[in-house]
PDB file of C-alpha atoms in Angstrom:
ATOM      1  CA  UNK A   1      73.293  91.513  75.607  1.00 70.00           C
ATOM      2  CA  UNK A   2      77.118  92.361  75.840  1.00 81.00           C
ATOM      3  CA  UNK A   3      77.803  95.474  73.804  1.00 91.00           C
ATOM      4  CA  UNK A   4      81.821  94.984  74.356  1.00 94.00           C
ATOM      5  CA  UNK A   5      83.066  91.826  73.756  1.00 95.00           C
ATOM      6  CA  UNK A   6      86.480  90.188  74.221  1.00 96.00           C
ATOM      7  CA  UNK A   7      86.213  86.571  73.285  1.00 91.00           C
ATOM      8  CA  UNK A   8      89.622  85.387  74.926  1.00 94.00           C
ATOM      9  CA  UNK A   9      89.379  85.163  78.501  1.00 93.00           C
ATOM     10  CA  UNK A  10      93.087  84.740  78.620  1.00 96.00           C
ATOM     11  CA  UNK A  11      96.579  84.414  76.527  1.00 97.00           C
ATOM     12  CA  UNK A  12     100.077  83.957  76.989  1.00 98.00           C
ATOM     13  CA  UNK A  13     102.751  85.034  74.866  1.00 98.00           C
ATOM     14  CA  UNK A  14     106.815  84.550  75.532  1.00 98.00           C
ATOM     15  CA  UNK A  15     108.885  87.533  76.413  1.00 98.00           C
ATOM     16  CA  UNK A  16     109.853  89.536  73.590  1.00 97.00           C
ATOM     17  CA  UNK A  17     107.033  88.687  71.371  1.00 98.00           C
ATOM     18  CA  UNK A  18     104.081  90.650  70.497  1.00 98.00           C
ATOM     19  CA  UNK A  19     100.821  90.241  72.181  1.00 98.00           C
ATOM     20  CA  UNK A  20      97.563  90.924  70.543  1.00 98.00           C
ATOM     21  CA  UNK A  21      94.500  91.338  72.404  1.00 98.00           C
ATOM     22  CA  UNK A  22      91.265  91.784  70.110  1.00 98.00           C
ATOM     23  CA  UNK A  23      87.795  93.807  71.264  1.00 98.00           C
ATOM     24  CA  UNK A  24      84.365  93.772  69.075  1.00 97.00           C
ATOM     25  CA  UNK A  25      81.737  95.795  70.023  1.00 97.00           C
ATOM     26  CA  UNK A  26      78.018  95.796  68.960  1.00 95.00           C
ATOM     27  CA  UNK A  27      76.889  99.389  69.369  1.00 91.00           C
ATOM     28  CA  UNK A  28      77.459 101.611  65.885  1.00 91.00           C
ATOM     29  CA  UNK A  29      76.890 104.567  68.217  1.00 90.00           C
ATOM     30  CA  UNK A  30      80.339 104.233  69.673  1.00 92.00           C
ATOM     31  CA  UNK A  31      82.965 106.817  69.033  1.00 89.00           C
ATOM     32  CA  UNK A  32      85.686 106.563  71.763  1.00 90.00           C
ATOM     33  CA  UNK A  33      87.549 103.364  72.505  1.00 94.00           C
ATOM     34  CA  UNK A  34      89.850 103.032  75.337  1.00 94.00           C
ATOM     35  CA  UNK A  35      92.174 100.057  76.998  1.00 97.00           C
ATOM     36  CA  UNK A  36      92.897  99.909  80.736  1.00 96.00           C
ATOM     37  CA  UNK A  37      95.027  97.481  82.520  1.00 97.00           C
ATOM     38  CA  UNK A  38      94.267  95.948  85.827  1.00 95.00           C
ATOM     39  CA  UNK A  39      96.852  94.588  88.324  1.00 95.00           C
ATOM     40  CA  UNK A  40      95.367  91.828  90.785  1.00 91.00           C
ATOM     41  CA  UNK A  41      94.100  94.163  93.923  1.00 89.00           C
ATOM     42  CA  UNK A  42      94.532  97.382  92.009  1.00 93.00           C
ATOM     43  CA  UNK A  43      91.950  99.713  90.273  1.00 95.00           C
ATOM     44  CA  UNK A  44      92.292  99.383  86.689  1.00 95.00           C
ATOM     45  CA  UNK A  45      94.529 101.963  84.937  1.00 95.00           C
ATOM     46  CA  UNK A  46      94.040 104.016  81.788  1.00 93.00           C
ATOM     47  CA  UNK A  47      96.244 102.620  78.934  1.00 95.00           C
ATOM     48  CA  UNK A  48      95.247 103.882  75.758  1.00 95.00           C
ATOM     49  CA  UNK A  49      92.169 105.280  73.634  1.00 93.00           C
ATOM     50  CA  UNK A  50      91.730 106.040  70.354  1.00 94.00           C
ATOM     51  CA  UNK A  51      88.737 107.968  68.649  1.00 91.00           C
ATOM     52  CA  UNK A  52      86.976 106.781  65.639  1.00 92.00           C
ATOM     53  CA  UNK A  53      88.246 109.483  63.473  1.00 93.00           C
ATOM     54  CA  UNK A  54      91.451 107.684  63.353  1.00 95.00           C
ATOM     55  CA  UNK A  55      92.218 103.841  62.771  1.00 96.00           C
ATOM     56  CA  UNK A  56      95.617 103.868  64.644  1.00 97.00           C
ATOM     57  CA  UNK A  57      97.049 105.275  68.063  1.00 97.00           C
ATOM     58  CA  UNK A  58     100.263 104.727  68.976  1.00 97.00           C
ATOM     59  CA  UNK A  59     101.887 105.342  72.440  1.00 95.00           C
ATOM     60  CA  UNK A  60     105.593 103.550  72.964  1.00 97.00           C
ATOM     61  CA  UNK A  61     105.330 100.076  73.122  1.00 98.00           C
ATOM     62  CA  UNK A  62     101.475 100.255  72.823  1.00 98.00           C
ATOM     63  CA  UNK A  63      99.349 100.623  69.568  1.00 98.00           C
ATOM     64  CA  UNK A  64      95.462 100.174  69.256  1.00 98.00           C
ATOM     65  CA  UNK A  65      93.978  99.736  65.736  1.00 98.00           C
ATOM     66  CA  UNK A  66      90.220 100.593  64.882  1.00 98.00           C
ATOM     67  CA  UNK A  67      88.183  98.729  61.956  1.00 97.00           C
ATOM     68  CA  UNK A  68      85.057 100.491  62.268  1.00 95.00           C
ATOM     69  CA  UNK A  69      83.555  98.609  59.489  1.00 96.00           C
ATOM     70  CA  UNK A  70      84.013  95.449  61.277  1.00 97.00           C
ATOM     71  CA  UNK A  71      83.315  96.688  64.898  1.00 97.00           C
ATOM     72  CA  UNK A  72      86.600  95.338  65.746  1.00 97.00           C
ATOM     73  CA  UNK A  73      89.850  96.634  67.687  1.00 97.00           C
ATOM     74  CA  UNK A  74      93.032  95.348  69.093  1.00 98.00           C
ATOM     75  CA  UNK A  75      95.745  96.144  71.425  1.00 98.00           C
ATOM     76  CA  UNK A  76      99.116  95.315  70.250  1.00 98.00           C
ATOM     77  CA  UNK A  77     101.988  95.220  72.766  1.00 98.00           C
ATOM     78  CA  UNK A  78     105.422  95.237  71.048  1.00 97.00           C
ATOM     79  CA  UNK A  79     107.722  93.723  72.653  1.00 98.00           C
ATOM     80  CA  UNK A  80     105.870  91.924  75.365  1.00 98.00           C
ATOM     81  CA  UNK A  81     107.562  92.230  79.019  1.00 98.00           C
ATOM     82  CA  UNK A  82     106.804  90.562  82.310  1.00 97.00           C
ATOM     83  CA  UNK A  83     105.677  93.463  83.834  1.00 97.00           C
ATOM     84  CA  UNK A  84     102.734  93.504  80.856  1.00 98.00           C
ATOM     85  CA  UNK A  85     100.891  90.628  82.816  1.00 98.00           C
ATOM     86  CA  UNK A  86      97.449  91.764  83.882  1.00 97.00           C
ATOM     87  CA  UNK A  87      94.099  91.783  83.060  1.00 96.00           C
ATOM     88  CA  UNK A  88      93.382  94.281  79.581  1.00 97.00           C
ATOM     89  CA  UNK A  89      89.433  95.617  79.697  1.00 96.00           C
ATOM     90  CA  UNK A  90      88.251  97.307  76.165  1.00 96.00           C
ATOM     91  CA  UNK A  91      85.815  99.880  76.760  1.00 94.00           C
ATOM     92  CA  UNK A  92      83.622 102.087  74.793  1.00 92.00           C
ATOM     93  CA  UNK A  93      81.648 105.269  74.542  1.00 88.00           C
ATOM     94  CA  UNK A  94      79.352 107.079  72.624  1.00 84.00           C
ATOM     95  CA  UNK A  95      79.158 110.779  71.706  1.00 72.00           C
ATOM     96  CA  UNK A  96      75.639 111.043  72.999  1.00 68.00           C
ATOM     97  CA  UNK A  97      76.654 109.673  76.391  1.00 68.00           C
ATOM     98  CA  UNK A  98      80.222 110.132  77.142  1.00 62.00           C
ATOM     99  CA  UNK A  99      79.293 110.030  80.921  1.00 68.00           C
ATOM    100  CA  UNK A 100      78.999 106.491  80.565  1.00 78.00           C
ATOM    101  CA  UNK A 101      81.643 103.971  79.311  1.00 86.00           C
ATOM    102  CA  UNK A 102      81.023 100.235  78.819  1.00 89.00           C
ATOM    103  CA  UNK A 103      83.450  97.682  79.826  1.00 92.00           C
ATOM    104  CA  UNK A 104      84.156  94.406  78.128  1.00 93.00           C
ATOM    105  CA  UNK A 105      84.851  91.321  80.152  1.00 93.00           C
ATOM    106  CA  UNK A 106      88.657  91.704  80.361  1.00 95.00           C
ATOM    107  CA  UNK A 107      91.354  89.202  78.579  1.00 96.00           C
ATOM    108  CA  UNK A 108      94.016  87.876  81.204  1.00 96.00           C
ATOM    109  CA  UNK A 109      97.752  88.320  79.976  1.00 98.00           C
ATOM    110  CA  UNK A 110     100.403  85.945  80.888  1.00 98.00           C
ATOM    111  CA  UNK A 111     103.733  87.217  79.544  1.00 98.00           C
ATOM    112  CA  UNK A 112     106.305  84.077  80.056  1.00 97.00           C
ATOM    113  CA  UNK A 113     109.939  85.015  80.603  1.00 94.00           C
TER     114      UNK A 113
ATOM    115  CA  UNK B   1      97.524 114.357  94.899  1.00 71.00           C
ATOM    116  CA  UNK B   2      96.009 110.971  96.335  1.00 79.00           C
ATOM    117  CA  UNK B   3      93.683 110.705  93.653  1.00 91.00           C
ATOM    118  CA  UNK B   4      90.668 108.440  93.883  1.00 95.00           C
ATOM    119  CA  UNK B   5      90.840 106.817  97.379  1.00 96.00           C
ATOM    120  CA  UNK B   6      88.404 104.548  98.756  1.00 97.00           C
ATOM    121  CA  UNK B   7      87.379 102.760 102.103  1.00 96.00           C
ATOM    122  CA  UNK B   8      87.490 100.597 103.319  1.00 97.00           C
ATOM    123  CA  UNK B   9      89.433  97.862 101.241  1.00 96.00           C
ATOM    124  CA  UNK B  10      87.831  94.491 102.948  1.00 96.00           C
ATOM    125  CA  UNK B  11      84.558  94.252 104.461  1.00 96.00           C
ATOM    126  CA  UNK B  12      82.429  91.060 105.790  1.00 97.00           C
ATOM    127  CA  UNK B  13      78.979  91.774 106.161  1.00 97.00           C
ATOM    128  CA  UNK B  14      75.934  89.377 107.347  1.00 97.00           C
ATOM    129  CA  UNK B  15      72.649  89.203 105.588  1.00 97.00           C
ATOM    130  CA  UNK B  16      70.458  92.295 105.856  1.00 96.00           C
ATOM    131  CA  UNK B  17      73.441  94.566 107.198  1.00 97.00           C
ATOM    132  CA  UNK B  18      74.119  97.911 105.817  1.00 96.00           C
ATOM    133  CA  UNK B  19      77.291  99.602 104.910  1.00 96.00           C
ATOM    134  CA  UNK B  20      78.483 102.703 103.315  1.00 97.00           C
ATOM    135  CA  UNK B  21      81.490 102.068 100.728  1.00 98.00           C
ATOM    136  CA  UNK B  22      83.506 105.718 100.796  1.00 98.00           C
ATOM    137  CA  UNK B  23      85.076 107.438  98.041  1.00 98.00           C
ATOM    138  CA  UNK B  24      86.809 110.336  97.489  1.00 97.00           C
ATOM    139  CA  UNK B  25      88.768 112.009  94.767  1.00 95.00           C
ATOM    140  CA  UNK B  26      91.162 115.287  94.958  1.00 93.00           C
ATOM    141  CA  UNK B  27      91.155 115.887  91.291  1.00 89.00           C
ATOM    142  CA  UNK B  28      88.055 118.288  91.168  1.00 89.00           C
ATOM    143  CA  UNK B  29      86.555 116.064  88.541  1.00 89.00           C
ATOM    144  CA  UNK B  30      82.916 116.602  87.805  1.00 88.00           C
ATOM    145  CA  UNK B  31      82.045 113.313  87.223  1.00 89.00           C
ATOM    146  CA  UNK B  32      82.429 110.096  89.392  1.00 92.00           C
ATOM    147  CA  UNK B  33      81.087 106.389  89.233  1.00 94.00           C
ATOM    148  CA  UNK B  34      80.690 103.806  91.044  1.00 96.00           C
ATOM    149  CA  UNK B  35      80.958  99.730  89.139  1.00 96.00           C
ATOM    150  CA  UNK B  36      81.040  96.401  90.585  1.00 96.00           C
ATOM    151  CA  UNK B  37      83.370  93.613  89.205  1.00 94.00           C
ATOM    152  CA  UNK B  38      82.191  90.038  89.350  1.00 91.00           C
ATOM    153  CA  UNK B  39      84.633  87.464  88.763  1.00 80.00           C
ATOM    154  CA  UNK B  40      85.186  86.491  85.058  1.00 75.00           C
ATOM    155  CA  UNK B  41      82.851  89.664  84.200  1.00 82.00           C
ATOM    156  CA  UNK B  42      83.623  93.242  83.099  1.00 85.00           C
ATOM    157  CA  UNK B  43      82.890  96.621  85.280  1.00 92.00           C
ATOM    158  CA  UNK B  44      79.164  96.920  85.329  1.00 92.00           C
ATOM    159  CA  UNK B  45      78.071 100.783  86.339  1.00 92.00           C
ATOM    160  CA  UNK B  46      75.966 100.781  89.167  1.00 95.00           C
ATOM    161  CA  UNK B  47      75.565 104.675  89.932  1.00 95.00           C
ATOM    162  CA  UNK B  48      77.051 107.730  88.267  1.00 92.00           C
ATOM    163  CA  UNK B  49      76.888 111.738  89.142  1.00 92.00           C
ATOM    164  CA  UNK B  50      77.674 114.559  86.756  1.00 88.00           C
ATOM    165  CA  UNK B  51      78.642 117.037  89.229  1.00 90.00           C
ATOM    166  CA  UNK B  52      77.346 117.823  93.059  1.00 93.00           C
ATOM    167  CA  UNK B  53      73.510 117.230  93.540  1.00 94.00           C
ATOM    168  CA  UNK B  54      72.947 115.133  90.467  1.00 93.00           C
ATOM    169  CA  UNK B  55      72.961 111.012  90.530  1.00 95.00           C
ATOM    170  CA  UNK B  56      71.903 108.518  88.117  1.00 93.00           C
ATOM    171  CA  UNK B  57      71.300 104.729  87.506  1.00 93.00           C
ATOM    172  CA  UNK B  58      73.437 103.035  85.646  1.00 91.00           C
ATOM    173  CA  UNK B  59      73.337  99.119  84.458  1.00 88.00           C
ATOM    174  CA  UNK B  60      72.688  97.687  87.871  1.00 93.00           C
ATOM    175  CA  UNK B  61      71.346 100.002  90.705  1.00 96.00           C
ATOM    176  CA  UNK B  62      69.160  97.355  92.341  1.00 96.00           C
ATOM    177  CA  UNK B  63      69.896  97.445  96.202  1.00 96.00           C
ATOM    178  CA  UNK B  64      72.035 100.377  96.277  1.00 97.00           C
ATOM    179  CA  UNK B  65      71.787 104.337  96.789  1.00 97.00           C
ATOM    180  CA  UNK B  66      74.358 107.494  96.193  1.00 97.00           C
ATOM    181  CA  UNK B  67      74.831 110.905  97.236  1.00 95.00           C
ATOM    182  CA  UNK B  68      76.624 113.445  96.097  1.00 96.00           C
ATOM    183  CA  UNK B  69      76.777 116.694  98.313  1.00 96.00           C
ATOM    184  CA  UNK B  70      80.130 117.487  97.289  1.00 96.00           C
ATOM    185  CA  UNK B  71      82.571 117.381  94.298  1.00 94.00           C
ATOM    186  CA  UNK B  72      84.775 115.154  96.068  1.00 96.00           C
ATOM    187  CA  UNK B  73      82.743 112.837  97.807  1.00 97.00           C
ATOM    188  CA  UNK B  74      80.627 109.880  96.426  1.00 98.00           C
ATOM    189  CA  UNK B  75      79.495 107.435  98.860  1.00 98.00           C
ATOM    190  CA  UNK B  76      77.669 104.147  97.974  1.00 98.00           C
ATOM    191  CA  UNK B  77      74.864 102.754 100.216  1.00 97.00           C
ATOM    192  CA  UNK B  78      73.899  99.323 100.411  1.00 96.00           C
ATOM    193  CA  UNK B  79      71.047  98.532 102.348  1.00 89.00           C
ATOM    194  CA  UNK B  80      69.900  95.308 103.169  1.00 93.00           C
ATOM    195  CA  UNK B  81      72.795  93.107 101.956  1.00 95.00           C
ATOM    196  CA  UNK B  82      72.436  90.242  99.896  1.00 96.00           C
ATOM    197  CA  UNK B  83      74.651  87.599  99.051  1.00 95.00           C
ATOM    198  CA  UNK B  84      74.055  88.500  95.136  1.00 95.00           C
ATOM    199  CA  UNK B  85      76.584  91.815  96.107  1.00 96.00           C
ATOM    200  CA  UNK B  86      79.332  90.130  96.999  1.00 96.00           C
ATOM    201  CA  UNK B  87      81.822  91.660  94.505  1.00 96.00           C
ATOM    202  CA  UNK B  88      84.871  94.389  94.230  1.00 96.00           C
ATOM    203  CA  UNK B  89      83.497  97.633  93.974  1.00 98.00           C
ATOM    204  CA  UNK B  90      85.407 100.428  92.298  1.00 97.00           C
ATOM    205  CA  UNK B  91      84.839 103.997  92.465  1.00 97.00           C
ATOM    206  CA  UNK B  92      85.998 106.145  89.639  1.00 94.00           C
ATOM    207  CA  UNK B  93      86.227 110.256  88.249  1.00 92.00           C
ATOM    208  CA  UNK B  94      87.062 111.865  85.082  1.00 87.00           C
ATOM    209  CA  UNK B  95      87.255 115.470  84.726  1.00 74.00           C
ATOM    210  CA  UNK B  96      85.172 114.798  81.332  1.00 65.00           C
ATOM    211  CA  UNK B  97      87.176 116.607  78.137  1.00 57.00           C
ATOM    212  CA  UNK B  98      85.229 116.264  75.017  1.00 47.00           C
ATOM    213  CA  UNK B  99      85.967 113.467  73.283  1.00 47.00           C
ATOM    214  CA  UNK B 100      88.499 112.371  76.448  1.00 57.00           C
ATOM    215  CA  UNK B 101      86.633 110.305  79.299  1.00 71.00           C
ATOM    216  CA  UNK B 102      89.662 108.611  80.685  1.00 83.00           C
ATOM    217  CA  UNK B 103      88.412 107.463  84.062  1.00 89.00           C
ATOM    218  CA  UNK B 104      90.921 107.303  87.308  1.00 91.00           C
ATOM    219  CA  UNK B 105      90.015 104.321  89.605  1.00 95.00           C
ATOM    220  CA  UNK B 106      90.070 103.844  93.261  1.00 96.00           C
ATOM    221  CA  UNK B 107      91.789 100.842  94.540  1.00 96.00           C
ATOM    222  CA  UNK B 108      88.501  99.001  95.383  1.00 96.00           C
ATOM    223  CA  UNK B 109      86.770  97.596  97.993  1.00 97.00           C
ATOM    224  CA  UNK B 110      86.338  93.803  98.244  1.00 96.00           C
ATOM    225  CA  UNK B 111      82.792  92.810  99.803  1.00 97.00           C
ATOM    226  CA  UNK B 112      81.611  89.434 101.314  1.00 96.00           C
ATOM    227  CA  UNK B 113      78.248  88.995 102.241  1.00 96.00           C
ATOM    228  CA  UNK B 114      77.498  85.942 104.058  1.00 95.00           C
TER     229      UNK B 114
END
């Protein structure tokens, strides 16, 4: 049973527009959420995170929104740039087991110039 | 700071062979992890370690073994390789700040078992 879901395997967006990547989770114990970005032939790199005590966290062009009641989070990239083309993984962990992080299957974002 | 390094980058194994994937980090992180990523799938945790001498199973440990004799190194051993172990393997580490568990990943090892 997938605890972290990313239901869109791929997404295409025009350069300059907003990219919205979605993530749903099922485990109500999760209280810390992260987004990682992965380019081909490289390891994932940390992008942005959010604690369950917040509903929004912003870092430059990247904003993560958390809706705890819906068990849903989203990553907004504004404006999207061709260099943002990558696979984005949503990940979650629980206070009781911060040593374990559960990853979603990823969404492949293509930003078209 | 090299971060997390993994060797080899690529390897082809025959069924039944064994090998060790090496992972080293120079950030003095206590926590280290091994993941595998299959096509179209997320990262699955194989084993992890919370410090030298301490290891524990993740979600998919069968067919693998680990050891953690130093803070820096966390090798992953494959015994009797099987085609189902064809995957990309990532090692990661983090320093575990309470409430902040960003992991640093190595570049990966692409393993093919034929």
